[in-house]
Amino acid sequence: MKQLPLPIQPATRTGFDNYVAGCNHTLVASLRELLSGSPEQQIYLWSDKLLGITHLLQALCHEASEKGFRSAYLPLNSFVDRS
């Protein structure tokens, strides 16, 4: 049996351009810098719920794909029951 990916896309594309940064403008700049050859290779993100971190991570994946990098967004809550 062969698994076929379904052509499912989010209704609204998450991107840096439609993220309301507010006080997170430095974070957005740092994430974009990751894709521009910055010597920084990792950033640790954490926040309370509903502060847009999921949006930012998905935006980073979209922009990485557009620049030819391979990326994947894996929501950690789907791995809660796994060791």
PDB file of N, CA, C and O in Angstrom:
ATOM      1  N   MET A   1       0.849  -1.168   0.000  1.00  0.00           N
ATOM      2  CA  MET A   1       0.000   0.000   0.000  1.00  0.00           C
ATOM      3  C   MET A   1       0.900   1.238   0.000  1.00  0.00           C
ATOM      4  O   MET A   1       1.889   1.289   0.704  1.00  0.00           O
ATOM      5  N   LYS A   2       0.533   2.217  -0.783  1.00  0.00           N
ATOM      6  CA  LYS A   2       1.302   3.450  -0.873  1.00  0.00           C
ATOM      7  C   LYS A   2       0.464   4.592  -0.304  1.00  0.00           C
ATOM      8  O   LYS A   2      -0.717   4.732  -0.639  1.00  0.00           O
ATOM      9  N   GLN A   3       1.076   5.378   0.560  1.00  0.00           N
ATOM     10  CA  GLN A   3       0.372   6.509   1.146  1.00  0.00           C
ATOM     11  C   GLN A   3       0.520   7.717   0.227  1.00  0.00           C
ATOM     12  O   GLN A   3       1.622   8.047  -0.209  1.00  0.00           O
ATOM     13  N   LEU A   4      -0.581   8.368  -0.069  1.00  0.00           N
ATOM     14  CA  LEU A   4      -0.575   9.541  -0.930  1.00  0.00           C
ATOM     15  C   LEU A   4      -0.868  10.789  -0.106  1.00  0.00           C
ATOM     16  O   LEU A   4      -1.836  10.816   0.656  1.00  0.00           O
ATOM     17  N   PRO A   5      -0.052  11.826  -0.237  1.00  0.00           N
ATOM     18  CA  PRO A   5      -0.336  13.064   0.490  1.00  0.00           C
ATOM     19  C   PRO A   5      -1.532  13.786  -0.130  1.00  0.00           C
ATOM     20  O   PRO A   5      -1.692  13.808  -1.344  1.00  0.00           O
ATOM     21  N   LEU A   6      -2.373  14.334   0.699  1.00  0.00           N
ATOM     22  CA  LEU A   6      -3.519  15.091   0.220  1.00  0.00           C
ATOM     23  C   LEU A   6      -3.119  16.549   0.025  1.00  0.00           C
ATOM     24  O   LEU A   6      -2.375  17.100   0.835  1.00  0.00           O
ATOM     25  N   PRO A   7      -3.611  17.182  -1.019  1.00  0.00           N
ATOM     26  CA  PRO A   7      -3.268  18.588  -1.267  1.00  0.00           C
ATOM     27  C   PRO A   7      -4.091  19.531  -0.388  1.00  0.00           C
ATOM     28  O   PRO A   7      -4.913  20.293  -0.865  1.00  0.00           O
ATOM     29  N   ILE A   8      -3.861  19.452   0.906  1.00  0.00           N
ATOM     30  CA  ILE A   8      -4.613  20.269   1.861  1.00  0.00           C
ATOM     31  C   ILE A   8      -3.732  21.436   2.289  1.00  0.00           C
ATOM     32  O   ILE A   8      -2.580  21.253   2.681  1.00  0.00           O
ATOM     33  N   GLN A   9      -4.265  22.610   2.218  1.00  0.00           N
ATOM     34  CA  GLN A   9      -3.552  23.824   2.609  1.00  0.00           C
ATOM     35  C   GLN A   9      -4.380  24.571   3.651  1.00  0.00           C
ATOM     36  O   GLN A   9      -5.603  24.507   3.613  1.00  0.00           O
ATOM     37  N   PRO A  10      -3.719  25.296   4.553  1.00  0.00           N
ATOM     38  CA  PRO A  10      -4.483  26.122   5.487  1.00  0.00           C
ATOM     39  C   PRO A  10      -5.291  27.168   4.721  1.00  0.00           C
ATOM     40  O   PRO A  10      -4.884  27.618   3.652  1.00  0.00           O
ATOM     41  N   ALA A  11      -6.438  27.561   5.262  1.00  0.00           N
ATOM     42  CA  ALA A  11      -7.289  28.552   4.607  1.00  0.00           C
ATOM     43  C   ALA A  11      -6.553  29.877   4.419  1.00  0.00           C
ATOM     44  O   ALA A  11      -6.638  30.506   3.384  1.00  0.00           O
ATOM     45  N   THR A  12      -5.843  30.301   5.419  1.00  0.00           N
ATOM     46  CA  THR A  12      -5.063  31.525   5.352  1.00  0.00           C
ATOM     47  C   THR A  12      -3.598  31.165   5.511  1.00  0.00           C
ATOM     48  O   THR A  12      -3.238  30.442   6.439  1.00  0.00           O
ATOM     49  N   ARG A  13      -2.782  31.643   4.613  1.00  0.00           N
ATOM     50  CA  ARG A  13      -1.359  31.351   4.709  1.00  0.00           C
ATOM     51  C   ARG A  13      -0.769  32.136   5.872  1.00  0.00           C
ATOM     52  O   ARG A  13      -0.899  33.352   5.949  1.00  0.00           O
ATOM     53  N   THR A  14      -0.146  31.411   6.787  1.00  0.00           N
ATOM     54  CA  THR A  14       0.522  32.090   7.891  1.00  0.00           C
ATOM     55  C   THR A  14       1.854  32.607   7.378  1.00  0.00           C
ATOM     56  O   THR A  14       2.610  31.885   6.750  1.00  0.00           O
ATOM     57  N   GLY A  15       2.104  33.854   7.630  1.00  0.00           N
ATOM     58  CA  GLY A  15       3.352  34.460   7.178  1.00  0.00           C
ATOM     59  C   GLY A  15       3.756  35.590   8.095  1.00  0.00           C
ATOM     60  O   GLY A  15       2.984  36.031   8.950  1.00  0.00           O
ATOM     61  N   PHE A  16       4.964  36.053   7.905  1.00  0.00           N
ATOM     62  CA  PHE A  16       5.425  37.187   8.709  1.00  0.00           C
ATOM     63  C   PHE A  16       4.659  38.452   8.338  1.00  0.00           C
ATOM     64  O   PHE A  16       4.467  39.333   9.159  1.00  0.00           O
ATOM     65  N   ASP A  17       4.213  38.518   7.073  1.00  0.00           N
ATOM     66  CA  ASP A  17       3.519  39.713   6.604  1.00  0.00           C
ATOM     67  C   ASP A  17       2.123  39.869   7.193  1.00  0.00           C
ATOM     68  O   ASP A  17       1.605  40.977   7.258  1.00  0.00           O
ATOM     69  N   ASN A  18       1.492  38.791   7.646  1.00  0.00           N
ATOM     70  CA  ASN A  18       0.158  38.929   8.251  1.00  0.00           C
ATOM     71  C   ASN A  18       0.176  38.607   9.748  1.00  0.00           C
ATOM     72  O   ASN A  18      -0.848  38.287  10.326  1.00  0.00           O
ATOM     73  N   TYR A  19       1.327  38.712  10.363  1.00  0.00           N
ATOM     74  CA  TYR A  19       1.464  38.548  11.810  1.00  0.00           C
ATOM     75  C   TYR A  19       1.532  39.933  12.441  1.00  0.00           C
ATOM     76  O   TYR A  19       2.313  40.784  12.004  1.00  0.00           O
ATOM     77  N   VAL A  20       0.716  40.185  13.429  1.00  0.00           N
ATOM     78  CA  VAL A  20       0.742  41.462  14.142  1.00  0.00           C
ATOM     79  C   VAL A  20       1.794  41.341  15.239  1.00  0.00           C
ATOM     80  O   VAL A  20       1.554  40.728  16.287  1.00  0.00           O
ATOM     81  N   ALA A  21       2.969  41.886  14.992  1.00  0.00           N
ATOM     82  CA  ALA A  21       4.123  41.667  15.855  1.00  0.00           C
ATOM     83  C   ALA A  21       4.003  42.349  17.212  1.00  0.00           C
ATOM     84  O   ALA A  21       4.438  41.802  18.220  1.00  0.00           O
ATOM     85  N   GLY A  22       3.440  43.540  17.256  1.00  0.00           N
ATOM     86  CA  GLY A  22       3.378  44.248  18.528  1.00  0.00           C
ATOM     87  C   GLY A  22       4.764  44.368  19.142  1.00  0.00           C
ATOM     88  O   GLY A  22       5.703  44.828  18.500  1.00  0.00           O
ATOM     89  N   CYS A  23       4.925  43.890  20.368  1.00  0.00           N
ATOM     90  CA  CYS A  23       6.226  43.971  21.031  1.00  0.00           C
ATOM     91  C   CYS A  23       7.172  42.847  20.595  1.00  0.00           C
ATOM     92  O   CYS A  23       8.310  42.782  21.057  1.00  0.00           O
ATOM     93  N   ASN A  24       6.713  41.963  19.692  1.00  0.00           N
ATOM     94  CA  ASN A  24       7.546  40.860  19.219  1.00  0.00           C
ATOM     95  C   ASN A  24       8.292  41.177  17.925  1.00  0.00           C
ATOM     96  O   ASN A  24       8.769  40.273  17.247  1.00  0.00           O
ATOM     97  N   HIS A  25       8.414  42.436  17.558  1.00  0.00           N
ATOM     98  CA  HIS A  25       9.081  42.776  16.296  1.00  0.00           C
ATOM     99  C   HIS A  25      10.540  42.321  16.277  1.00  0.00           C
ATOM    100  O   HIS A  25      11.058  41.939  15.239  1.00  0.00           O
ATOM    101  N   THR A  26      11.209  42.308  17.423  1.00  0.00           N
ATOM    102  CA  THR A  26      12.593  41.832  17.486  1.00  0.00           C
ATOM    103  C   THR A  26      12.646  40.333  17.226  1.00  0.00           C
ATOM    104  O   THR A  26      13.547  39.850  16.530  1.00  0.00           O
ATOM    105  N   LEU A  27      11.695  39.594  17.741  1.00  0.00           N
ATOM    106  CA  LEU A  27      11.617  38.156  17.505  1.00  0.00           C
ATOM    107  C   LEU A  27      11.399  37.854  16.019  1.00  0.00           C
ATOM    108  O   LEU A  27      12.064  36.998  15.451  1.00  0.00           O
ATOM    109  N   VAL A  28      10.483  38.573  15.390  1.00  0.00           N
ATOM    110  CA  VAL A  28      10.226  38.377  13.959  1.00  0.00           C
ATOM    111  C   VAL A  28      11.500  38.647  13.160  1.00  0.00           C
ATOM    112  O   VAL A  28      11.856  37.877  12.269  1.00  0.00           O
ATOM    113  N   ALA A  29      12.200  39.717  13.485  1.00  0.00           N
ATOM    114  CA  ALA A  29      13.450  40.040  12.793  1.00  0.00           C
ATOM    115  C   ALA A  29      14.481  38.930  12.996  1.00  0.00           C
ATOM    116  O   ALA A  29      15.192  38.549  12.062  1.00  0.00           O
ATOM    117  N   SER A  30      14.557  38.379  14.202  1.00  0.00           N
ATOM    118  CA  SER A  30      15.512  37.303  14.484  1.00  0.00           C
ATOM    119  C   SER A  30      15.175  36.033  13.710  1.00  0.00           C
ATOM    120  O   SER A  30      16.065  35.355  13.197  1.00  0.00           O
ATOM    121  N   LEU A  31      13.891  35.714  13.597  1.00  0.00           N
ATOM    122  CA  LEU A  31      13.479  34.529  12.844  1.00  0.00           C
ATOM    123  C   LEU A  31      13.789  34.697  11.365  1.00  0.00           C
ATOM    124  O   LEU A  31      14.284  33.779  10.714  1.00  0.00           O
ATOM    125  N   ARG A  32      13.541  35.873  10.833  1.00  0.00           N
ATOM    126  CA  ARG A  32      13.859  36.131   9.424  1.00  0.00           C
ATOM    127  C   ARG A  32      15.366  36.069   9.191  1.00  0.00           C
ATOM    128  O   ARG A  32      15.815  35.623   8.143  1.00  0.00           O
ATOM    129  N   GLU A  33      16.104  36.519  10.167  1.00  0.00           N
ATOM    130  CA  GLU A  33      17.566  36.512  10.055  1.00  0.00           C
ATOM    131  C   GLU A  33      18.115  35.087   9.965  1.00  0.00           C
ATOM    132  O   GLU A  33      19.144  34.849   9.341  1.00  0.00           O
ATOM    133  N   LEU A  34      17.432  34.133  10.608  1.00  0.00           N
ATOM    134  CA  LEU A  34      17.853  32.729  10.529  1.00  0.00           C
ATOM    135  C   LEU A  34      17.958  32.261   9.082  1.00  0.00           C
ATOM    136  O   LEU A  34      18.820  31.452   8.741  1.00  0.00           O
ATOM    137  N   LEU A  35      17.071  32.759   8.237  1.00  0.00           N
ATOM    138  CA  LEU A  35      17.015  32.317   6.843  1.00  0.00           C
ATOM    139  C   LEU A  35      17.928  33.113   5.922  1.00  0.00           C
ATOM    140  O   LEU A  35      18.023  32.819   4.745  1.00  0.00           O
ATOM    141  N   SER A  36      18.600  34.104   6.451  1.00  0.00           N
ATOM    142  CA  SER A  36      19.444  34.944   5.606  1.00  0.00           C
ATOM    143  C   SER A  36      20.932  34.654   5.792  1.00  0.00           C
ATOM    144  O   SER A  36      21.765  35.481   5.446  1.00  0.00           O
ATOM    145  N   GLY A  37      21.258  33.501   6.358  1.00  0.00           N
ATOM    146  CA  GLY A  37      22.661  33.147   6.537  1.00  0.00           C
ATOM    147  C   GLY A  37      23.262  33.673   7.830  1.00  0.00           C
ATOM    148  O   GLY A  37      24.474  33.771   7.966  1.00  0.00           O
ATOM    149  N   SER A  38      22.429  33.996   8.786  1.00  0.00           N
ATOM    150  CA  SER A  38      22.897  34.476  10.080  1.00  0.00           C
ATOM    151  C   SER A  38      23.740  33.408  10.767  1.00  0.00           C
ATOM    152  O   SER A  38      23.480  32.213  10.626  1.00  0.00           O
ATOM    153  N   PRO A  39      24.774  33.816  11.518  1.00  0.00           N
ATOM    154  CA  PRO A  39      25.554  32.815  12.256  1.00  0.00           C
ATOM    155  C   PRO A  39      24.737  32.131  13.360  1.00  0.00           C
ATOM    156  O   PRO A  39      25.057  31.036  13.776  1.00  0.00           O
ATOM    157  N   GLU A  40      23.665  32.764  13.802  1.00  0.00           N
ATOM    158  CA  GLU A  40      22.774  32.147  14.799  1.00  0.00           C
ATOM    159  C   GLU A  40      22.035  31.010  14.117  1.00  0.00           C
ATOM    160  O   GLU A  40      21.415  31.190  13.082  1.00  0.00           O
ATOM    161  N   GLN A  41      22.076  29.805  14.687  1.00  0.00           N
ATOM    162  CA  GLN A  41      21.466  28.666  14.026  1.00  0.00           C
ATOM    163  C   GLN A  41      20.249  28.121  14.754  1.00  0.00           C
ATOM    164  O   GLN A  41      19.584  27.232  14.259  1.00  0.00           O
ATOM    165  N   GLN A  42      19.967  28.634  15.924  1.00  0.00           N
ATOM    166  CA  GLN A  42      18.776  28.170  16.622  1.00  0.00           C
ATOM    167  C   GLN A  42      18.258  29.251  17.558  1.00  0.00           C
ATOM    168  O   GLN A  42      19.009  30.067  18.059  1.00  0.00           O
ATOM    169  N   ILE A  43      16.962  29.217  17.730  1.00  0.00           N
ATOM    170  CA  ILE A  43      16.279  30.133  18.647  1.00  0.00           C
ATOM    171  C   ILE A  43      15.288  29.299  19.434  1.00  0.00           C
ATOM    172  O   ILE A  43      14.570  28.473  18.867  1.00  0.00           O
ATOM    173  N   TYR A  44      15.249  29.485  20.716  1.00  0.00           N
ATOM    174  CA  TYR A  44      14.304  28.775  21.585  1.00  0.00           C
ATOM    175  C   TYR A  44      13.120  29.695  21.831  1.00  0.00           C
ATOM    176  O   TYR A  44      13.285  30.820  22.305  1.00  0.00           O
ATOM    177  N   LEU A  45      11.913  29.233  21.492  1.00  0.00           N
ATOM    178  CA  LEU A  45      10.703  30.025  21.676  1.00  0.00           C
ATOM    179  C   LEU A  45       9.803  29.382  22.725  1.00  0.00           C
ATOM    180  O   LEU A  45       9.651  28.172  22.743  1.00  0.00           O
ATOM    181  N   TRP A  46       9.185  30.200  23.532  1.00  0.00           N
ATOM    182  CA  TRP A  46       8.187  29.726  24.481  1.00  0.00           C
ATOM    183  C   TRP A  46       7.251  30.893  24.760  1.00  0.00           C
ATOM    184  O   TRP A  46       7.611  32.048  24.601  1.00  0.00           O
ATOM    185  N   SER A  47       6.034  30.566  25.141  1.00  0.00           N
ATOM    186  CA  SER A  47       5.076  31.617  25.485  1.00  0.00           C
ATOM    187  C   SER A  47       3.842  30.990  26.103  1.00  0.00           C
ATOM    188  O   SER A  47       3.675  29.776  26.105  1.00  0.00           O
ATOM    189  N   ASP A  48       2.984  31.852  26.607  1.00  0.00           N
ATOM    190  CA  ASP A  48       1.661  31.413  27.012  1.00  0.00           C
ATOM    191  C   ASP A  48       0.854  31.127  25.748  1.00  0.00           C
ATOM    192  O   ASP A  48       1.258  31.493  24.644  1.00  0.00           O
ATOM    193  N   LYS A  49      -0.281  30.507  25.923  1.00  0.00           N
ATOM    194  CA  LYS A  49      -1.148  30.222  24.777  1.00  0.00           C
ATOM    195  C   LYS A  49      -1.664  31.515  24.161  1.00  0.00           C
ATOM    196  O   LYS A  49      -1.764  32.540  24.823  1.00  0.00           O
ATOM    197  N   LEU A  50      -1.993  31.410  22.884  1.00  0.00           N
ATOM    198  CA  LEU A  50      -2.633  32.484  22.130  1.00  0.00           C
ATOM    199  C   LEU A  50      -1.781  33.740  21.967  1.00  0.00           C
ATOM    200  O   LEU A  50      -2.299  34.841  21.878  1.00  0.00           O
ATOM    201  N   LEU A  51      -0.468  33.570  21.901  1.00  0.00           N
ATOM    202  CA  LEU A  51       0.408  34.717  21.667  1.00  0.00           C
ATOM    203  C   LEU A  51       1.077  34.672  20.297  1.00  0.00           C
ATOM    204  O   LEU A  51       1.938  35.474  20.007  1.00  0.00           O
ATOM    205  N   GLY A  52       0.680  33.718  19.453  1.00  0.00           N
ATOM    206  CA  GLY A  52       1.134  33.722  18.073  1.00  0.00           C
ATOM    207  C   GLY A  52       2.386  32.936  17.760  1.00  0.00           C
ATOM    208  O   GLY A  52       2.911  33.037  16.655  1.00  0.00           O
ATOM    209  N   ILE A  53       2.892  32.141  18.686  1.00  0.00           N
ATOM    210  CA  ILE A  53       4.114  31.381  18.420  1.00  0.00           C
ATOM    211  C   ILE A  53       3.879  30.350  17.317  1.00  0.00           C
ATOM    212  O   ILE A  53       4.719  30.168  16.440  1.00  0.00           O
ATOM    213  N   THR A  54       2.720  29.700  17.306  1.00  0.00           N
ATOM    214  CA  THR A  54       2.400  28.749  16.239  1.00  0.00           C
ATOM    215  C   THR A  54       2.412  29.462  14.889  1.00  0.00           C
ATOM    216  O   THR A  54       2.981  28.960  13.917  1.00  0.00           O
ATOM    217  N   HIS A  55       1.825  30.637  14.835  1.00  0.00           N
ATOM    218  CA  HIS A  55       1.814  31.419  13.597  1.00  0.00           C
ATOM    219  C   HIS A  55       3.246  31.706  13.149  1.00  0.00           C
ATOM    220  O   HIS A  55       3.578  31.546  11.975  1.00  0.00           O
ATOM    221  N   LEU A  56       4.094  32.120  14.070  1.00  0.00           N
ATOM    222  CA  LEU A  56       5.480  32.442  13.723  1.00  0.00           C
ATOM    223  C   LEU A  56       6.246  31.214  13.238  1.00  0.00           C
ATOM    224  O   LEU A  56       7.009  31.295  12.270  1.00  0.00           O
ATOM    225  N   LEU A  57       6.042  30.079  13.887  1.00  0.00           N
ATOM    226  CA  LEU A  57       6.745  28.867  13.462  1.00  0.00           C
ATOM    227  C   LEU A  57       6.281  28.421  12.077  1.00  0.00           C
ATOM    228  O   LEU A  57       7.096  28.016  11.244  1.00  0.00           O
ATOM    229  N   GLN A  58       4.983  28.513  11.826  1.00  0.00           N
ATOM    230  CA  GLN A  58       4.482  28.153  10.503  1.00  0.00           C
ATOM    231  C   GLN A  58       4.964  29.154   9.451  1.00  0.00           C
ATOM    232  O   GLN A  58       5.297  28.765   8.324  1.00  0.00           O
ATOM    233  N   ALA A  59       5.027  30.424   9.811  1.00  0.00           N
ATOM    234  CA  ALA A  59       5.554  31.437   8.893  1.00  0.00           C
ATOM    235  C   ALA A  59       7.016  31.148   8.555  1.00  0.00           C
ATOM    236  O   ALA A  59       7.439  31.270   7.400  1.00  0.00           O
ATOM    237  N   LEU A  60       7.774  30.749   9.561  1.00  0.00           N
ATOM    238  CA  LEU A  60       9.182  30.412   9.345  1.00  0.00           C
ATOM    239  C   LEU A  60       9.308  29.221   8.397  1.00  0.00           C
ATOM    240  O   LEU A  60      10.135  29.230   7.481  1.00  0.00           O
ATOM    241  N   CYS A  61       8.459  28.214   8.568  1.00  0.00           N
ATOM    242  CA  CYS A  61       8.478  27.054   7.668  1.00  0.00           C
ATOM    243  C   CYS A  61       8.114  27.452   6.244  1.00  0.00           C
ATOM    244  O   CYS A  61       8.750  26.999   5.289  1.00  0.00           O
ATOM    245  N   HIS A  62       7.083  28.297   6.085  1.00  0.00           N
ATOM    246  CA  HIS A  62       6.701  28.741   4.744  1.00  0.00           C
ATOM    247  C   HIS A  62       7.844  29.497   4.067  1.00  0.00           C
ATOM    248  O   HIS A  62       8.172  29.246   2.905  1.00  0.00           O
ATOM    249  N   GLU A  63       8.432  30.425   4.787  1.00  0.00           N
ATOM    250  CA  GLU A  63       9.503  31.222   4.194  1.00  0.00           C
ATOM    251  C   GLU A  63      10.727  30.358   3.902  1.00  0.00           C
ATOM    252  O   GLU A  63      11.396  30.540   2.892  1.00  0.00           O
ATOM    253  N   ALA A  64      11.010  29.396   4.773  1.00  0.00           N
ATOM    254  CA  ALA A  64      12.140  28.485   4.542  1.00  0.00           C
ATOM    255  C   ALA A  64      11.907  27.681   3.265  1.00  0.00           C
ATOM    256  O   ALA A  64      12.819  27.526   2.441  1.00  0.00           O
ATOM    257  N   SER A  65      10.687  27.199   3.070  1.00  0.00           N
ATOM    258  CA  SER A  65      10.360  26.439   1.862  1.00  0.00           C
ATOM    259  C   SER A  65      10.514  27.299   0.613  1.00  0.00           C
ATOM    260  O   SER A  65      11.024  26.840  -0.407  1.00  0.00           O
ATOM    261  N   GLU A  66      10.076  28.550   0.696  1.00  0.00           N
ATOM    262  CA  GLU A  66      10.204  29.463  -0.438  1.00  0.00           C
ATOM    263  C   GLU A  66      11.661  29.724  -0.802  1.00  0.00           C
ATOM    264  O   GLU A  66      11.976  29.994  -1.946  1.00  0.00           O
ATOM    265  N   LYS A  67      12.551  29.639   0.179  1.00  0.00           N
ATOM    266  CA  LYS A  67      13.980  29.868  -0.060  1.00  0.00           C
ATOM    267  C   LYS A  67      14.721  28.581  -0.401  1.00  0.00           C
ATOM    268  O   LYS A  67      15.934  28.575  -0.512  1.00  0.00           O
ATOM    269  N   GLY A  68      13.991  27.479  -0.528  1.00  0.00           N
ATOM    270  CA  GLY A  68      14.605  26.221  -0.935  1.00  0.00           C
ATOM    271  C   GLY A  68      15.094  25.337   0.201  1.00  0.00           C
ATOM    272  O   GLY A  68      15.716  24.307  -0.037  1.00  0.00           O
ATOM    273  N   PHE A  69      14.806  25.722   1.437  1.00  0.00           N
ATOM    274  CA  PHE A  69      15.170  24.891   2.582  1.00  0.00           C
ATOM    275  C   PHE A  69      14.068  23.874   2.832  1.00  0.00           C
ATOM    276  O   PHE A  69      12.906  24.112   2.514  1.00  0.00           O
ATOM    277  N   ARG A  70      14.427  22.756   3.416  1.00  0.00           N
ATOM    278  CA  ARG A  70      13.418  21.782   3.842  1.00  0.00           C
ATOM    279  C   ARG A  70      13.013  22.114   5.266  1.00  0.00           C
ATOM    280  O   ARG A  70      13.860  22.371   6.117  1.00  0.00           O
ATOM    281  N   SER A  71      11.729  22.099   5.514  1.00  0.00           N
ATOM    282  CA  SER A  71      11.249  22.407   6.857  1.00  0.00           C
ATOM    283  C   SER A  71       9.964  21.642   7.119  1.00  0.00           C
ATOM    284  O   SER A  71       9.294  21.195   6.195  1.00  0.00           O
ATOM    285  N   ALA A  72       9.640  21.517   8.389  1.00  0.00           N
ATOM    286  CA  ALA A  72       8.397  20.862   8.780  1.00  0.00           C
ATOM    287  C   ALA A  72       7.941  21.450  10.104  1.00  0.00           C
ATOM    288  O   ALA A  72       8.756  21.726  10.983  1.00  0.00           O
ATOM    289  N   TYR A  73       6.663  21.644  10.228  1.00  0.00           N
ATOM    290  CA  TYR A  73       6.075  22.087  11.480  1.00  0.00           C
ATOM    291  C   TYR A  73       5.437  20.876  12.138  1.00  0.00           C
ATOM    292  O   TYR A  73       4.543  20.251  11.576  1.00  0.00           O
ATOM    293  N   LEU A  74       5.908  20.515  13.316  1.00  0.00           N
ATOM    294  CA  LEU A  74       5.384  19.367  14.055  1.00  0.00           C
ATOM    295  C   LEU A  74       4.823  19.863  15.383  1.00  0.00           C
ATOM    296  O   LEU A  74       5.575  20.194  16.294  1.00  0.00           O
ATOM    297  N   PRO A  75       3.511  19.930  15.517  1.00  0.00           N
ATOM    298  CA  PRO A  75       2.925  20.390  16.784  1.00  0.00           C
ATOM    299  C   PRO A  75       3.209  19.371  17.885  1.00  0.00           C
ATOM    300  O   PRO A  75       2.867  18.199  17.754  1.00  0.00           O
ATOM    301  N   LEU A  76       3.866  19.798  18.933  1.00  0.00           N
ATOM    302  CA  LEU A  76       4.279  18.890  19.993  1.00  0.00           C
ATOM    303  C   LEU A  76       3.117  18.253  20.738  1.00  0.00           C
ATOM    304  O   LEU A  76       3.258  17.162  21.283  1.00  0.00           O
ATOM    305  N   ASN A  77       1.954  18.900  20.745  1.00  0.00           N
ATOM    306  CA  ASN A  77       0.823  18.296  21.453  1.00  0.00           C
ATOM    307  C   ASN A  77       0.358  16.998  20.807  1.00  0.00           C
ATOM    308  O   ASN A  77      -0.316  16.202  21.420  1.00  0.00           O
ATOM    309  N   SER A  78       0.755  16.749  19.571  1.00  0.00           N
ATOM    310  CA  SER A  78       0.403  15.470  18.949  1.00  0.00           C
ATOM    311  C   SER A  78       1.366  14.360  19.338  1.00  0.00           C
ATOM    312  O   SER A  78       1.176  13.212  18.979  1.00  0.00           O
ATOM    313  N   PHE A  79       2.408  14.699  20.111  1.00  0.00           N
ATOM    314  CA  PHE A  79       3.383  13.708  20.557  1.00  0.00           C
ATOM    315  C   PHE A  79       3.325  13.487  22.075  1.00  0.00           C
ATOM    316  O   PHE A  79       4.182  12.841  22.642  1.00  0.00           O
ATOM    317  N   VAL A  80       2.321  14.009  22.741  1.00  0.00           N
ATOM    318  CA  VAL A  80       2.209  13.933  24.196  1.00  0.00           C
ATOM    319  C   VAL A  80       2.183  12.489  24.688  1.00  0.00           C
ATOM    320  O   VAL A  80       2.818  12.157  25.685  1.00  0.00           O
ATOM    321  N   ASP A  81       1.484  11.618  24.001  1.00  0.00           N
ATOM    322  CA  ASP A  81       1.338  10.243  24.455  1.00  0.00           C
ATOM    323  C   ASP A  81       2.481   9.335  24.029  1.00  0.00           C
ATOM    324  O   ASP A  81       2.436   8.138  24.269  1.00  0.00           O
ATOM    325  N   ARG A  82       3.482   9.886  23.411  1.00  0.00           N
ATOM    326  CA  ARG A  82       4.615   9.057  22.939  1.00  0.00           C
ATOM    327  C   ARG A  82       5.828   9.298  23.832  1.00  0.00           C
ATOM    328  O   ARG A  82       6.033  10.367  24.364  1.00  0.00           O
ATOM    329  N   SER A  83       6.621   8.255  23.964  1.00  0.00           N
ATOM    330  CA  SER A  83       7.812   8.408  24.819  1.00  0.00           C
ATOM    331  C   SER A  83       8.972   8.936  24.011  1.00  0.00           C
ATOM    332  O   SER A  83       8.984   8.953  22.827  1.00  0.00           O
TER     333      SER A  83
END
